[in-house]
mmCIF file of C-alpha atoms in Angstrom:
data_model
loop_
_atom_site.group_PDB
_atom_site.id
_atom_site.type_symbol
_atom_site.label_atom_id
_atom_site.label_comp_id
_atom_site.label_asym_id
_atom_site.label_seq_id
_atom_site.Cartn_x
_atom_site.Cartn_y
_atom_site.Cartn_z
ATOM 1 C CA MET A 1 0.086 -0.034 0.003
ATOM 2 C CA VAL A 2 2.971 2.387 0.885
ATOM 3 C CA ARG A 3 4.563 1.735 -2.525
ATOM 4 C CA PHE A 4 1.346 2.571 -4.342
ATOM 5 C CA ALA A 5 0.864 5.692 -2.644
ATOM 6 C CA GLN A 6 4.283 6.774 -2.958
ATOM 7 C CA LEU A 7 3.910 6.165 -6.841
ATOM 8 C CA GLN A 8 1.043 8.468 -6.809
ATOM 9 C CA LEU A 9 2.065 11.075 -4.283
ATOM 10 C CA ARG A 10 5.766 10.942 -4.775
ATOM 11 C CA ASP A 11 6.263 12.057 -1.402
ATOM 12 C CA PRO A 12 7.350 9.394 1.050
ATOM 13 C CA ALA A 13 5.825 11.059 4.068
ATOM 14 C CA GLY A 14 2.857 11.901 2.564
ATOM 15 C CA ALA A 15 2.244 8.229 1.330
ATOM 16 C CA GLU A 16 2.639 6.908 4.735
ATOM 17 C CA ASP A 17 0.093 9.506 6.058
ATOM 18 C CA ALA A 18 -2.218 8.393 3.414
ATOM 19 C CA VAL A 19 -1.863 4.822 4.212
ATOM 20 C CA GLN A 20 -2.072 5.329 7.884
ATOM 21 C CA GLU A 21 -5.231 7.404 7.415
ATOM 22 C CA ALA A 22 -6.828 4.762 5.212
ATOM 23 C CA LEU A 23 -6.039 2.063 7.746
ATOM 24 C CA ALA A 24 -7.512 4.373 10.612
ATOM 25 C CA ALA A 25 -10.744 4.939 8.427
ATOM 26 C CA ALA A 26 -11.155 1.294 7.647
ATOM 27 C CA LEU A 27 -10.684 0.487 11.430
ATOM 28 C CA SER A 28 -13.039 3.129 12.381
ATOM 29 C CA GLY A 29 -15.616 2.288 9.665
ATOM 30 C CA GLN A 30 -15.295 -1.648 9.737
ATOM 31 C CA GLY A 31 -19.045 -1.628 10.606
ATOM 32 C CA ARG A 32 -19.590 -0.444 6.943
ATOM 33 C CA PHE A 33 -17.639 -3.208 5.456
ATOM 34 C CA SER A 34 -20.301 -5.281 3.716
ATOM 35 C CA GLY A 35 -17.946 -8.249 2.673
ATOM 36 C CA GLN A 36 -18.902 -8.235 -1.101
ATOM 37 C CA ALA A 37 -15.283 -7.632 -1.943
ATOM 38 C CA ALA A 38 -12.025 -8.739 -0.105
ATOM 39 C CA LEU A 39 -11.013 -6.788 2.943
ATOM 40 C CA LYS A 40 -7.729 -5.908 1.082
ATOM 41 C CA THR A 41 -9.728 -4.505 -1.785
ATOM 42 C CA TRP A 42 -11.980 -2.477 0.432
ATOM 43 C CA VAL A 43 -9.012 -0.838 2.317
ATOM 44 C CA PHE A 44 -7.175 -0.101 -0.898
ATOM 45 C CA ALA A 45 -10.324 1.638 -2.177
ATOM 46 C CA ILE A 46 -10.305 3.711 0.880
ATOM 47 C CA LEU A 47 -6.596 4.587 0.228
ATOM 48 C CA LYS A 48 -7.341 5.263 -3.419
ATOM 49 C CA ASN A 49 -9.853 8.057 -2.117
ATOM 50 C CA LYS A 50 -7.270 9.341 0.351
ATOM 51 C CA ILE A 51 -4.787 9.720 -2.508
ATOM 52 C CA VAL A 52 -7.269 11.687 -4.494
ATOM 53 C CA ASP A 53 -8.081 13.922 -1.382
ATOM 54 C CA THR A 54 -4.404 14.671 -0.981
ATOM 55 C CA LEU A 55 -3.706 15.357 -4.663
ATOM 56 C CA ARG A 56 -6.705 17.661 -4.772
ATOM 57 C CA LEU A 57 -5.609 19.378 -1.541
ATOM 58 C CA ARG A 58 -2.165 19.953 -3.036
ATOM 59 C CA GLN A 59 -3.797 21.593 -6.171
ATOM 60 C CA ARG A 60 -5.830 23.960 -3.832
ATOM 61 C CA MET A 61 -2.691 24.830 -1.767
ATOM 62 C CA ALA A 62 -0.339 25.585 -4.650
ATOM 63 C CA THR A 63 0.687 29.243 -4.603
ATOM 64 C CA ILE A 64 1.437 31.112 -7.584
ATOM 65 C CA THR A 65 4.784 32.829 -7.437
ATOM 66 C CA PRO A 66 5.470 35.983 -9.121
ATOM 67 C CA LEU A 67 7.054 35.793 -12.414
ATOM 68 C CA VAL A 68 9.387 38.706 -11.958
ATOM 69 C CA ALA A 69 10.442 39.788 -8.432
ATOM 70 C CA ASP A 70 12.678 42.814 -9.609
ATOM 71 C CA ASP A 71 13.416 44.086 -13.201
ATOM 72 C CA LYS A 72 16.891 44.210 -12.098
ATOM 73 C CA ASP A 73 17.152 40.746 -11.009
ATOM 74 C CA GLU A 74 15.618 39.654 -14.557
ATOM 75 C CA GLU A 75 18.043 41.477 -16.563
ATOM 76 C CA ASP A 76 20.889 39.811 -14.514
ATOM 77 C CA ASP A 77 19.179 36.397 -14.968
ATOM 78 C CA PHE A 78 18.713 36.719 -18.990
ATOM 79 C CA ALA A 79 21.960 38.340 -19.553
ATOM 80 C CA VAL A 80 24.009 35.153 -19.129
ATOM 81 C CA LEU A 81 21.644 33.441 -21.969
ATOM 82 C CA PHE A 82 22.923 35.653 -24.591
ATOM 83 C CA ASN A 83 26.341 36.314 -26.269
ATOM 84 C CA THR A 84 27.731 39.897 -26.742
ATOM 85 C CA ARG A 85 25.803 40.242 -30.167
ATOM 86 C CA GLY A 86 22.652 39.685 -28.442
ATOM 87 C CA HIS A 87 21.942 36.045 -30.027
ATOM 88 C CA TRP A 88 21.404 32.807 -27.966
ATOM 89 C CA ARG A 89 24.446 31.110 -26.708
ATOM 90 C CA ALA A 90 24.352 27.747 -28.207
ATOM 91 C CA GLU A 91 24.196 25.873 -24.894
ATOM 92 C CA ASP A 92 21.270 28.062 -23.729
ATOM 93 C CA ARG A 93 19.013 28.111 -26.663
ATOM 94 C CA PRO A 94 15.449 27.219 -25.898
ATOM 95 C CA HIS A 95 14.410 23.476 -26.189
ATOM 96 C CA ALA A 96 11.575 22.396 -28.261
ATOM 97 C CA TRP A 97 8.269 22.143 -26.165
ATOM 98 C CA GLY A 98 6.978 19.361 -28.161
ATOM 99 C CA ASP A 99 3.674 19.138 -29.678
ATOM 100 C CA PRO A 100 0.654 20.427 -27.365
ATOM 101 C CA GLU A 101 -1.762 18.338 -29.335
ATOM 102 C CA THR A 102 0.366 15.112 -28.745
ATOM 103 C CA THR A 103 0.362 15.850 -25.052
ATOM 104 C CA LEU A 104 -3.188 16.429 -24.772
ATOM 105 C CA ALA A 105 -3.773 12.988 -26.815
ATOM 106 C CA GLN A 106 -1.645 11.091 -24.392
ATOM 107 C CA GLN A 107 -3.249 12.579 -21.304
ATOM 108 C CA GLN A 108 -6.754 11.682 -23.110
ATOM 109 C CA PHE A 109 -5.420 8.144 -23.711
ATOM 110 C CA TRP A 110 -4.502 7.666 -20.113
ATOM 111 C CA ALA A 111 -7.789 8.865 -18.924
ATOM 112 C CA VAL A 112 -9.304 6.295 -21.152
ATOM 113 C CA PHE A 113 -7.113 3.659 -19.841
ATOM 114 C CA GLU A 114 -7.926 4.516 -16.463
ATOM 115 C CA ALA A 115 -11.698 4.110 -17.276
ATOM 116 C CA CYS A 116 -10.975 0.755 -18.741
ATOM 117 C CA LEU A 117 -8.733 -0.155 -15.722
ATOM 118 C CA THR A 118 -11.786 0.548 -13.395
ATOM 119 C CA ARG A 119 -14.188 -1.725 -15.404
ATOM 120 C CA LEU A 120 -11.962 -4.825 -14.784
ATOM 121 C CA PRO A 121 -13.408 -6.999 -11.822
ATOM 122 C CA ASP A 122 -11.561 -5.978 -8.644
ATOM 123 C CA SER A 123 -9.503 -9.317 -8.539
ATOM 124 C CA VAL A 124 -8.430 -8.959 -11.943
ATOM 125 C CA ALA A 125 -7.351 -5.476 -11.685
ATOM 126 C CA ARG A 126 -5.406 -6.002 -8.446
ATOM 127 C CA VAL A 127 -3.282 -8.520 -10.021
ATOM 128 C CA PHE A 128 -2.742 -6.258 -13.048
ATOM 129 C CA MET A 129 -1.918 -3.239 -11.105
ATOM 130 C CA MET A 130 0.523 -5.122 -8.676
ATOM 131 C CA ARG A 131 2.300 -6.438 -11.871
ATOM 132 C CA GLU A 132 2.164 -3.426 -14.268
ATOM 133 C CA PHE A 133 1.974 -0.424 -11.748
ATOM 134 C CA LEU A 134 3.641 -1.681 -8.685
ATOM 135 C CA ASP A 135 6.401 -3.881 -10.299
ATOM 136 C CA PHE A 136 5.753 -7.115 -8.505
ATOM 137 C CA ASP A 137 7.139 -10.068 -9.996
ATOM 138 C CA THR A 138 4.674 -13.146 -10.352
ATOM 139 C CA PRO A 139 5.969 -15.189 -7.161
ATOM 140 C CA GLY A 140 5.319 -11.811 -5.281
ATOM 141 C CA ILE A 141 1.695 -11.475 -6.560
ATOM 142 C CA CYS A 142 1.156 -15.272 -5.798
ATOM 143 C CA GLN A 143 2.489 -15.069 -2.547
ATOM 144 C CA GLU A 144 0.768 -11.726 -1.438
ATOM 145 C CA LEU A 145 -2.768 -12.999 -3.044
ATOM 146 C CA ALA A 146 -2.369 -16.706 -2.257
ATOM 147 C CA ILE A 147 -2.731 -17.940 -5.720
ATOM 148 C CA THR A 148 -1.069 -20.241 -8.067
ATOM 149 C CA THR A 149 1.309 -19.052 -10.681
ATOM 150 C CA SER A 150 -0.784 -20.459 -13.598
ATOM 151 C CA HIS A 151 -3.655 -18.885 -11.823
ATOM 152 C CA CYS A 152 -1.850 -15.471 -11.967
ATOM 153 C CA HIS A 153 -0.825 -15.820 -15.639
ATOM 154 C CA VAL A 154 -4.462 -16.706 -16.719
ATOM 155 C CA ILE A 155 -5.678 -13.348 -14.504
ATOM 156 C CA LEU A 156 -3.042 -11.254 -16.324
ATOM 157 C CA HIS A 157 -4.088 -12.453 -19.718
ATOM 158 C CA ARG A 158 -7.704 -11.893 -18.969
ATOM 159 C CA ALA A 159 -6.988 -8.455 -17.806
ATOM 160 C CA ARG A 160 -4.704 -7.699 -20.970
ATOM 161 C CA MET A 161 -7.367 -9.092 -23.128
ATOM 162 C CA ARG A 162 -10.171 -6.979 -21.483
ATOM 163 C CA LEU A 163 -8.016 -3.829 -21.506
ATOM 164 C CA ARG A 164 -7.368 -4.447 -25.253
ATOM 165 C CA LEU A 165 -10.948 -4.676 -26.035
ATOM 166 C CA CYS A 166 -12.098 -1.861 -23.939
ATOM 167 C CA LEU A 167 -9.126 0.349 -25.502
ATOM 168 C CA GLU A 168 -10.178 -0.756 -29.049
ATOM 169 C CA GLN A 169 -13.530 0.266 -28.464
ATOM 170 C CA ARG A 170 -12.986 3.446 -26.828
ATOM 171 C CA TRP A 171 -9.627 4.684 -27.986
ATOM 172 C CA PHE A 172 -8.387 2.895 -31.212
ATOM 173 C CA THR A 173 -11.424 3.902 -33.440
ATOM 174 C CA THR A 174 -11.843 6.218 -36.425
ATOM 175 C CA GLU A 175 -14.330 8.234 -34.243
ATOM 176 C CA ALA A 176 -13.338 11.085 -31.891
ATOM 177 C CA HIS A 177 -11.977 10.440 -28.517
ATOM 178 C CA PRO A 178 -13.973 10.651 -25.627
ATOM 179 C CA CYS A 179 -12.866 13.227 -23.098
#
């Protein structure tokens, strides 16, 4: 759980806090656990919500720094970028920013992929995420979930096939991409 939170939050202390909050919420809300899913799945869902809450809070708390503190400082900062003739120094030339349309398409693709991933059954999604997002090896997954190696491979195959079908229907079509 901590590893997953660290991947999402990119902050070890924040990840530990999110996991602790998720475990505390699960403990205090154990009466609401219906047993329809595995306990691990339920607690992991609570963790995902805590991660989303943390990310939203970070966005709200982000401060906007002034672009220019002082005109004199700005001139000093920029002076080192140019040669005596006023041209860009070769090593300080601006880098290509890439194609904004490509970046947007990539963001849209990952949004569709995430939607497809959430459509997988919990047990299948858990194995797939452990393997592909958390970098667990097959023996680690099998040990954690108490399943056989062959069952793990079957689950991964099913996950990949379902994701492929979903992506073919929702992304790799000639129609416009959903947002």
